[in-house]
Backbone as a ProteinNet text record, in pm:
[ID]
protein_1_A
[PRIMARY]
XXXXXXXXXXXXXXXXXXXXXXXXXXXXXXXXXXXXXXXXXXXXXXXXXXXXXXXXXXXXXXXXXXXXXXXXXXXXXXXXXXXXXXXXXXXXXXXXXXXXXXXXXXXXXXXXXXXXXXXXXXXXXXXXXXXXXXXXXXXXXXXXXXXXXXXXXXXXXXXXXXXXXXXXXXXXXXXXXXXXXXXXXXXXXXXXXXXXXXXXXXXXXXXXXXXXXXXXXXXXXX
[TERTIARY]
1826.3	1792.2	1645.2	1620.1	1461.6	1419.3	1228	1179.3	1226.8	1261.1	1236.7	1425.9	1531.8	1645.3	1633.7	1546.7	1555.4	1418.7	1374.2	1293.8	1310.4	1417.9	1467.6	1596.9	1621.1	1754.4	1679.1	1596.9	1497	1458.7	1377.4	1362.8	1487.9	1561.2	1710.2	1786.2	1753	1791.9	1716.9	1575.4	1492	1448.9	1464.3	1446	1562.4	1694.9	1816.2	1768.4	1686.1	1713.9	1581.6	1503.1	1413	1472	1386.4	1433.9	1418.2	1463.6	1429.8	1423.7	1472.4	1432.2	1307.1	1259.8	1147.2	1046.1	1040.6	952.6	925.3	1017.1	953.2	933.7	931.7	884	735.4	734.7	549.2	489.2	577.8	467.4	447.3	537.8	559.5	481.4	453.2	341.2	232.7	182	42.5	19.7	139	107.7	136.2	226.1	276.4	372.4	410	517.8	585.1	651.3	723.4	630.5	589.9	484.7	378.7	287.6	191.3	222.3	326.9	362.4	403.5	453.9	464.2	398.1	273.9	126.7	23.2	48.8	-52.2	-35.1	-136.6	-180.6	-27.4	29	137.4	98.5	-64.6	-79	-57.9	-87.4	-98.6	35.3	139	296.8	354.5	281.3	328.7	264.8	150.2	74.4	139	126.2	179.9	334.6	457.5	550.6	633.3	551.3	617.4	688.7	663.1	776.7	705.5	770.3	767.6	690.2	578.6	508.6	592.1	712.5	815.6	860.7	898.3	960.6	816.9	734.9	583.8	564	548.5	508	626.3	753.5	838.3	836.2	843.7	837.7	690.4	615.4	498.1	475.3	593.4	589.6	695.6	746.5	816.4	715.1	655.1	532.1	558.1	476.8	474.8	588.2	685.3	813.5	862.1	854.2	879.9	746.8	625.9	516.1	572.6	605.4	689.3	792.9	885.2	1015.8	1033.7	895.6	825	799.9	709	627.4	722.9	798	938.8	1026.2	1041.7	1113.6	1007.1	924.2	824	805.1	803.8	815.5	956.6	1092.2	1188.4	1170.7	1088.6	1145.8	1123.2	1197.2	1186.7	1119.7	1070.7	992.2	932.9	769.3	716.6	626.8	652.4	669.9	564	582.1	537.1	439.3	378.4	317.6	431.1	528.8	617.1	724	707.8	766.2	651.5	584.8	410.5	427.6	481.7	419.3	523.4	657.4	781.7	756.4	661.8	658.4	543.3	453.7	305.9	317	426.2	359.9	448.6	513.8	601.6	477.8	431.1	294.7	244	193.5	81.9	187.7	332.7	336.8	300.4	242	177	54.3	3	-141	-258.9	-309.7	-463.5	-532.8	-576.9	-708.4	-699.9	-786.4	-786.6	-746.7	-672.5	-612.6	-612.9	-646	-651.2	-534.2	-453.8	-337.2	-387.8	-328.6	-341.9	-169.7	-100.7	-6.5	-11.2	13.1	37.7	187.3	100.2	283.8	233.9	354.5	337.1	323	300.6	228.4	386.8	493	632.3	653.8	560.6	593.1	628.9	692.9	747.7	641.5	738.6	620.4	622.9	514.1	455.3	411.7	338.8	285	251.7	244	188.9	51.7	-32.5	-173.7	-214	-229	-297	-494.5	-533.4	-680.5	-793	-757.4	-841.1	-834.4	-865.6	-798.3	-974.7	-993.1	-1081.4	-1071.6	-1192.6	-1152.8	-1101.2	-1100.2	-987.1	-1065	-1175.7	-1230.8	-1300.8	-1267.6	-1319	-1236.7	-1265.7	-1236.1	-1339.8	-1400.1	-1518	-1406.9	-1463.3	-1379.5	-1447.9	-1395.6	-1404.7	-1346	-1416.9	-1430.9	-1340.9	-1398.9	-1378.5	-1224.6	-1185.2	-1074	-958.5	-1053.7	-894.5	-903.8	-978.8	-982.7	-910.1	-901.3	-808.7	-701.1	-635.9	-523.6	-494.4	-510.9	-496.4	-507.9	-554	-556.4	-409.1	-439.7	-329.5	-149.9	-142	4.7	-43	-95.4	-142.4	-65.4	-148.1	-95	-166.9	-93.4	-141.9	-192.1	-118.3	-171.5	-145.1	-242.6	-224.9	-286.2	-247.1	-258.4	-347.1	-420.6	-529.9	-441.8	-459.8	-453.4	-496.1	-504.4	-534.6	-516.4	-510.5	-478.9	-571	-614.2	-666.2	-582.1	-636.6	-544.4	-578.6	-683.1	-696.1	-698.3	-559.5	-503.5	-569.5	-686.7	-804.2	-691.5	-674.4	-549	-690.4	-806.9	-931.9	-972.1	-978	-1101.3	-1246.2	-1255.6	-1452.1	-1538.8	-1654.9	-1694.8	-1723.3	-1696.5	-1690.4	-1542.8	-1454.5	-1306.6	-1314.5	-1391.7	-1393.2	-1484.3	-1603.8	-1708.2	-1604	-1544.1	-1424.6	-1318.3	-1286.5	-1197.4	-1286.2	-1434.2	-1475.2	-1496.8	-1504	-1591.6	-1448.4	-1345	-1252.4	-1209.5	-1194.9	-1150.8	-1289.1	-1387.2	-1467	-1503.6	-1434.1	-1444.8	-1303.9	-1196.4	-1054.4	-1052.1	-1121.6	-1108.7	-1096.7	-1242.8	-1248.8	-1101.9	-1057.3	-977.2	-820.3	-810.6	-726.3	-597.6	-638.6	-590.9	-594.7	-495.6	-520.5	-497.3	-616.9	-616.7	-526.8	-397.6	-295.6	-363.9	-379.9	-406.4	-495.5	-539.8	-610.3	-477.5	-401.2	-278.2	-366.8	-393.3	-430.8	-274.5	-282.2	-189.2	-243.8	-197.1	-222.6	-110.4	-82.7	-10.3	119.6	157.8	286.6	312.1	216.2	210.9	129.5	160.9	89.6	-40.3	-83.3	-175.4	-242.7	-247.3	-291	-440.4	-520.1	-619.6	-640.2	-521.4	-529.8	-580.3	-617.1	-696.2	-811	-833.4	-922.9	-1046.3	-1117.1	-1196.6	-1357.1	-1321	-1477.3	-1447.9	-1330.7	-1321	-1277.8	-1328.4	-1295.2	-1195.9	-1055.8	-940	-920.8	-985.8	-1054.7	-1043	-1107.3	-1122.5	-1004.4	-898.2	-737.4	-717.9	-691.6	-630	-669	-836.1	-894.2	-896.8	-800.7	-831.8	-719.6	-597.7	-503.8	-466.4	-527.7	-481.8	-371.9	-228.9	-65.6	-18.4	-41.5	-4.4	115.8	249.2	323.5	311.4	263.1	261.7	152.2	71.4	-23.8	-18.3	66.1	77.5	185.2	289.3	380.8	386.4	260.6	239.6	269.1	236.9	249.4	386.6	456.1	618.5	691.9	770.2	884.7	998.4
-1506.6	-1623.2	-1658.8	-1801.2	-1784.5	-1783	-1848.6	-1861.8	-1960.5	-2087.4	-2174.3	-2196.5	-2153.4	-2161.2	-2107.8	-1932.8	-1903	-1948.4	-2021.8	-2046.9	-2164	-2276	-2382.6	-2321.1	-2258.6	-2164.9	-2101.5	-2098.2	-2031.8	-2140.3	-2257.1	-2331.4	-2449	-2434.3	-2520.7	-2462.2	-2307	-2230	-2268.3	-2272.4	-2243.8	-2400.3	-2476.2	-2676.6	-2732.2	-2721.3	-2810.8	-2967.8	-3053.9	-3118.4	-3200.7	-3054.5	-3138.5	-3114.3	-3170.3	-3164.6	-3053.9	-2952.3	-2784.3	-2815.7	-2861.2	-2854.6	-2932.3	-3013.2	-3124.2	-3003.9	-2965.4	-2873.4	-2760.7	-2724.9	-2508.2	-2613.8	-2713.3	-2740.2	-2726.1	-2854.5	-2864.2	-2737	-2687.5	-2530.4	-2410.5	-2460.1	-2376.1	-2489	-2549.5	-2631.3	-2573.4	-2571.1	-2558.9	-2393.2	-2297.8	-2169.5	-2105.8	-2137.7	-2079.7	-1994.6	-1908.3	-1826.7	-1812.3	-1757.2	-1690	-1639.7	-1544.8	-1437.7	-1508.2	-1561.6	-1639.4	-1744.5	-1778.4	-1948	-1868.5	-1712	-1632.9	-1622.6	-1564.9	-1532	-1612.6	-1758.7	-1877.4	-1919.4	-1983.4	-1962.4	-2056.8	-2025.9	-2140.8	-2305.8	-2353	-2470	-2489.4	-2445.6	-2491.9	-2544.5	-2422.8	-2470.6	-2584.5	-2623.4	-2732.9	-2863.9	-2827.6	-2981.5	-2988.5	-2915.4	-2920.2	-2913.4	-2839.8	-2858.1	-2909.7	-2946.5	-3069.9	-2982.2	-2875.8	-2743.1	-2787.2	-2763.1	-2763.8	-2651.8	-2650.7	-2510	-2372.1	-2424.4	-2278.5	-2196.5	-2339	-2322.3	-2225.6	-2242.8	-2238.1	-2051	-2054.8	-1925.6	-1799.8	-1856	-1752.7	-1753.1	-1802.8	-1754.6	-1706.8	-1708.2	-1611.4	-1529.6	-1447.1	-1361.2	-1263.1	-1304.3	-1228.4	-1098.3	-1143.3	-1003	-891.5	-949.9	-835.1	-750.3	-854.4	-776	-649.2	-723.2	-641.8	-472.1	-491.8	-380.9	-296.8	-328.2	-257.1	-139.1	-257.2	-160.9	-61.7	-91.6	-18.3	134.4	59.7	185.3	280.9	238.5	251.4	371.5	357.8	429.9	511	484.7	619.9	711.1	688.6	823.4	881.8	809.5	871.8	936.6	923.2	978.4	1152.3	1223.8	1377.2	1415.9	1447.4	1500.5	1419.9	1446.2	1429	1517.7	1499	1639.3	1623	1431.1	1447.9	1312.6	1235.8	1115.3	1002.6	1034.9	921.8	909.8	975.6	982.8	968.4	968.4	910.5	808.7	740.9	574	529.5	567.2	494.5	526.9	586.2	577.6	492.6	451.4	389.2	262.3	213.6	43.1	2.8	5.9	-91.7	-132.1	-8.4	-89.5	-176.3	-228.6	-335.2	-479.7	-458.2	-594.8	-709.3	-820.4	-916.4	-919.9	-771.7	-747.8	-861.4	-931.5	-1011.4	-958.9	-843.3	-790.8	-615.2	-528.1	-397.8	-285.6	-246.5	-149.4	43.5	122	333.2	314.8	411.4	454.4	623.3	705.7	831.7	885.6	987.9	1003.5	1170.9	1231.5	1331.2	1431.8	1551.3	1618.5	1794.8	1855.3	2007.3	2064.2	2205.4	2268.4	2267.9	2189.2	2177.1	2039.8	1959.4	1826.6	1719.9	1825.4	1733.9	1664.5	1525.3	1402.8	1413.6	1430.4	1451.5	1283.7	1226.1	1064.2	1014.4	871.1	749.4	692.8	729.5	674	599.1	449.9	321.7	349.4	432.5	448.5	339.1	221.5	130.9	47	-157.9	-262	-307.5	-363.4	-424.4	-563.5	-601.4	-787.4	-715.1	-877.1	-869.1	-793.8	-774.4	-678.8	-532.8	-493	-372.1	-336.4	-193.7	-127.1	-9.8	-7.4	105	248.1	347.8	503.1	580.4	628.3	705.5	841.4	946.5	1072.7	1123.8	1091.5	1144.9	1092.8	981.8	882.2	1062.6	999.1	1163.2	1272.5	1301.7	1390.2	1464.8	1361.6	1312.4	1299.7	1226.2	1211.8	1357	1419.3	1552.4	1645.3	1657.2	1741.9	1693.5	1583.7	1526.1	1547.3	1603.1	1610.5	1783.7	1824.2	1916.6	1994.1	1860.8	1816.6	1943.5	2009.4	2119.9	2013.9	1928.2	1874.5	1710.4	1598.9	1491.1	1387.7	1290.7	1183.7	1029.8	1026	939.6	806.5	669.8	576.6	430.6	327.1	213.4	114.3	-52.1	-134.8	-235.4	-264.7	-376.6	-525.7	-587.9	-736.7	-799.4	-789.7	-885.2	-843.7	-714.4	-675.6	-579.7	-568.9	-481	-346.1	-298.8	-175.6	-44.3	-37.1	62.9	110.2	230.5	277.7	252	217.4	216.4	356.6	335.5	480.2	516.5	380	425.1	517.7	423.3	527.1	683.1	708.8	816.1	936	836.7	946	932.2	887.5	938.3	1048.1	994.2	1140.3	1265.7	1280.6	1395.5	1431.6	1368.8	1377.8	1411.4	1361.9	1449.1	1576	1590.7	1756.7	1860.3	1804.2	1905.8	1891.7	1819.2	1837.3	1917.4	1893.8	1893.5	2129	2148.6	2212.6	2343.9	2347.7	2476.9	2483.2	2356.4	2366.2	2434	2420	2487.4	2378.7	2221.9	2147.6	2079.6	2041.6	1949.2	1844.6	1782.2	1623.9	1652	1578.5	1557.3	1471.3	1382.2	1255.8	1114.3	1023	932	786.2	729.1	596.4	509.1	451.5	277.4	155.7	127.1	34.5	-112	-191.3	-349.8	-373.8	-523.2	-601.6	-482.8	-414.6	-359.1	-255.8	-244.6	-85.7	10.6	166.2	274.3	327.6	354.9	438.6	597.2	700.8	806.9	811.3	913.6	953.4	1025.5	1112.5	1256.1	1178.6	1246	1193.8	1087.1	1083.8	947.4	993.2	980	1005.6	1025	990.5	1000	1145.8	1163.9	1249.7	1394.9	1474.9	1589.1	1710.5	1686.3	1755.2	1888.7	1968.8	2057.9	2073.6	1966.7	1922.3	1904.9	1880.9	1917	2010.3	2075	2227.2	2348.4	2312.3	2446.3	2467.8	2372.7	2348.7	2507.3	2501.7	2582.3	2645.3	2757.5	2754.9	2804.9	2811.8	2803.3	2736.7	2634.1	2581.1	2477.3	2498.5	2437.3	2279.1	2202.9	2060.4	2031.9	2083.2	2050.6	2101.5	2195.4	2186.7	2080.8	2087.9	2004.7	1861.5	1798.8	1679.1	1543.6	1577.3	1446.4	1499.6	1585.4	1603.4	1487.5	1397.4	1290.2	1411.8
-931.5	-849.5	-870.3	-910.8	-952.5	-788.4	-789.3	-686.7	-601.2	-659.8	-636.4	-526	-618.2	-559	-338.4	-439.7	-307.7	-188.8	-220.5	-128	-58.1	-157.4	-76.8	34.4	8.6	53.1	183.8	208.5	326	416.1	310.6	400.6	445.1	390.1	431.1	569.3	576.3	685.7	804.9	772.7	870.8	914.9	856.6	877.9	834.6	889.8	786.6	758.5	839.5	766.7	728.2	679.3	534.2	384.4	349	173.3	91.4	174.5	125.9	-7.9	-107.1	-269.5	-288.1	-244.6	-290.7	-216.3	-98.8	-32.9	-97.5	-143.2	-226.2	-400.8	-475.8	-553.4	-532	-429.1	-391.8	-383.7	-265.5	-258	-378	-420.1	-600.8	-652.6	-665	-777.1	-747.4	-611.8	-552.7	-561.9	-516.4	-518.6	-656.4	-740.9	-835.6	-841.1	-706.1	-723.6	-574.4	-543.4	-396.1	-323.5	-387.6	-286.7	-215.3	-330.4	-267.5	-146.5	-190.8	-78.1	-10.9	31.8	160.4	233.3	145.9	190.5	190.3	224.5	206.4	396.1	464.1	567.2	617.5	757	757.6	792.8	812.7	822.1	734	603.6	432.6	426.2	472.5	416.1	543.8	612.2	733.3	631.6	604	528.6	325.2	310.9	171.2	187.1	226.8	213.5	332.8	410.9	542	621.9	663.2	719.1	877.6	976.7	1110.7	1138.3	1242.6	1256.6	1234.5	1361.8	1328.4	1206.7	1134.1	1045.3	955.2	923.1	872.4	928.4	1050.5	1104.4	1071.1	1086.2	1021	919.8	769	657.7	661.4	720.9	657.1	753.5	832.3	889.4	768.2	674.2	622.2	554.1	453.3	423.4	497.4	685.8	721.4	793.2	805.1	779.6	700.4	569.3	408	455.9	500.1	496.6	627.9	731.3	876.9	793.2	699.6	708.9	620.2	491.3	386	447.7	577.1	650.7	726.1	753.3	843.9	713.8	618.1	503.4	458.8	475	440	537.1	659.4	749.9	743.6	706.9	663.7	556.2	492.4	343.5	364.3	276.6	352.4	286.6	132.9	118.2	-21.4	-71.8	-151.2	-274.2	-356	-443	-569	-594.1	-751.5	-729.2	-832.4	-800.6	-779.9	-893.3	-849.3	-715	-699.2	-535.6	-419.3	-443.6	-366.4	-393.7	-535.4	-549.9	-485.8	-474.6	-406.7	-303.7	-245.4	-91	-13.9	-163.1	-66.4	-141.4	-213.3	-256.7	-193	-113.8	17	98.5	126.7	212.2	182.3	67.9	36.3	-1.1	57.6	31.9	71.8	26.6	53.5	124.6	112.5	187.9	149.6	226.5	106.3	138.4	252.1	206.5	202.1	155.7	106.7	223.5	225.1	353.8	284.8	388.7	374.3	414	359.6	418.6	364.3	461.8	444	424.1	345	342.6	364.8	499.5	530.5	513.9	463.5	443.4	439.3	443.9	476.5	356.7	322.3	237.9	135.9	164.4	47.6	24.9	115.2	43.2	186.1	318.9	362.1	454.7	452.8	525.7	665.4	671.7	864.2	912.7	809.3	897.6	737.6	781.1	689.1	779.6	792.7	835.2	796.4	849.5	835.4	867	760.3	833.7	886.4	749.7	770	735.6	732.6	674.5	669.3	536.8	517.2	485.9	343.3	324.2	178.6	120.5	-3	-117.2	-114.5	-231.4	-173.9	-58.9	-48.9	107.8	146.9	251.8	287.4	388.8	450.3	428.6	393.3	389.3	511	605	721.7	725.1	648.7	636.2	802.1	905.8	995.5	1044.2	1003.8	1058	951.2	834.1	723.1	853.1	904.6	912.3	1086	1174.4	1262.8	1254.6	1137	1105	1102.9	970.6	926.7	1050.7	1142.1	1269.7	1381.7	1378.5	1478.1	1447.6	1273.2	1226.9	1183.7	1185.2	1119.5	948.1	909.9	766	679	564.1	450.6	381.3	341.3	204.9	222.8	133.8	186.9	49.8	56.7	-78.1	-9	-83.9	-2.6	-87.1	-51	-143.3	-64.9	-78.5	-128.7	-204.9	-146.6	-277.9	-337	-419.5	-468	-460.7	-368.3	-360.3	-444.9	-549	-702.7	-803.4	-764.8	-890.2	-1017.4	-950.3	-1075.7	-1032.3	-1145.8	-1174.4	-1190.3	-1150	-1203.8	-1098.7	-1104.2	-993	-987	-870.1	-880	-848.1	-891.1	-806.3	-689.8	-573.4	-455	-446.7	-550.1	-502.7	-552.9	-605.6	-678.2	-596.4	-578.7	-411.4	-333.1	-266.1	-152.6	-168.2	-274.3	-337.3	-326.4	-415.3	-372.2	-232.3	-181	-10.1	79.4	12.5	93.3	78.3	-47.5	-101.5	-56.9	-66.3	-24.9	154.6	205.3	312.4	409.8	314.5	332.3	321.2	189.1	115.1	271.5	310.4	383.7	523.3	513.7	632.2	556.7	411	352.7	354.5	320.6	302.4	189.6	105.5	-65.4	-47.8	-142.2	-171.4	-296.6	-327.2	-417.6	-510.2	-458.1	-565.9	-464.3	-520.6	-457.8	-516.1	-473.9	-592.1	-564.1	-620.6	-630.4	-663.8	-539.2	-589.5	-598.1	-741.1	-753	-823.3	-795.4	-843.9	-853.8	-739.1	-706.5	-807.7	-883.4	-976.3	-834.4	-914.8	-874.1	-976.8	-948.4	-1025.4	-1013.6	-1042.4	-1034.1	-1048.5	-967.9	-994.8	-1125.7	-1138	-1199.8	-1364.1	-1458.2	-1568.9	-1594.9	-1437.2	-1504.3	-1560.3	-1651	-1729	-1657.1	-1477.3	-1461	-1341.3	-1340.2	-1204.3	-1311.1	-1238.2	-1309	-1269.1	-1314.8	-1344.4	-1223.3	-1282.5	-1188.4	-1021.6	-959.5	-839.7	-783.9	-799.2	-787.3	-805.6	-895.4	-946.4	-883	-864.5	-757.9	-642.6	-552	-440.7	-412.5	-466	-425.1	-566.1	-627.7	-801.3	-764.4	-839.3	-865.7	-759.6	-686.2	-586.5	-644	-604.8	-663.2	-687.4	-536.1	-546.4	-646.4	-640	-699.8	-876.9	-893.9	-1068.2	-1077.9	-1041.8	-1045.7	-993.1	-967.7	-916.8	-1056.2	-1148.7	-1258.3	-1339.3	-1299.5	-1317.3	-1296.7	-1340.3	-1290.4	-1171.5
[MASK]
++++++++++++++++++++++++++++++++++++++++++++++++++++++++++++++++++++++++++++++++++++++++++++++++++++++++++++++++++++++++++++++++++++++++++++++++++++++++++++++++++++++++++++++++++++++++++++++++++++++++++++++++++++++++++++++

């Protein structure tokens, strides 16, 4: 189904009787795709695609719909073991996020998930890191081991070196309480990304936290 079918199909539901096809054209001309004309303010889609406030405020309540029920399946999920089962559990969150949000992902010394922690929501190119916020979380579930992550809403797929001082500043703060930082994901543009290899963080700083620690050798396993 392209964008365009289903978005007249939304707004035909939600306004029967505007011109749901002439309407998700416009807003597809102006936005370019689905997501965006989700995530575009709902005056925009009242003045550009002629939608009734209502009509306007519910489709761009969908996002945070889609991020609830994301968040909602990640405290179900039973356990987490490897990165790719981290990334299927933390890029539901960032759907249709526009600006930079902490999520902390807490779990027991086998994987299983104790909490999904919303630490912090910033603007669209950055988020403040609150050492003490990890560190609350981690007391309040009394989490062994835990996966920091974050998204870039303009899609830069790279770590910066603020993301990279946070990573250290948690493991060595994490460390004496006898808790592991797994990994730091970056998620953009609905990929995951791993810390582990990146060329400025050093390998090490994982591995020593717990040496033969199963999650942690077995973390970049499928």
């Amino acid at each position: 189904m392209t964008d365009e079918l289903l978005l007249a199909r939304l707004i035909a539901r939600l306004q029967p009787r505007a011109d749901a096809v002439d309407a998700a054209r416009r807003l597809l001309d102006i936005h370019g795709s689905l997501g965006p004309v989700l995530e575009a303010d709902p005056r925009d889609l009242s003045r550009v695609g002629g939608l009734n406030p209502n009509a306007a405020q519910i489709l761009s309540l969908i996002p945070q719909l889609a991020r609830y029920m994301a968040q909602e399946r990640s405290r179900a999920l039973l356990r987490v073991r490897n990165f790719a089962q981290a990334a299927a559990c933390l890029r539901g969150l960032y759907l249709g996020a526009k600006n930079e949000c902490f999520y902390l992902l807490c779990l027991d010394r086998e994987g299983l998930v104790l909490d999904c922690a919303l630490l912090q929501q910033g603007t669209v190119d950055e988020t403040p890191f609150y050492l003490r916020r990890v560190l609350e979380a981690v007391l309040r579930c009394s989490a062994q081991s835990v996966v920091l992550s974050h998204n870039h809403p303009s899609g830069t797929s790279s770590f910066s070196a603020a993301d990279i001082q946070c990573t250290q500043g948690a493991i060595n703060a994490l460390l004496p309480l006898g808790v592991a930082v797994l990994d730091h994901v970056l998620v953009a543009d609905g990929r995951a990304y791993t810390l582990h290899g990146h060329p400025s963080f050093p390998e090490e700083l994982f591995s020593h936290q717990r040496p033969g620690d199963a999650l942690i050798a077995g973390w970049l396993r499928d």
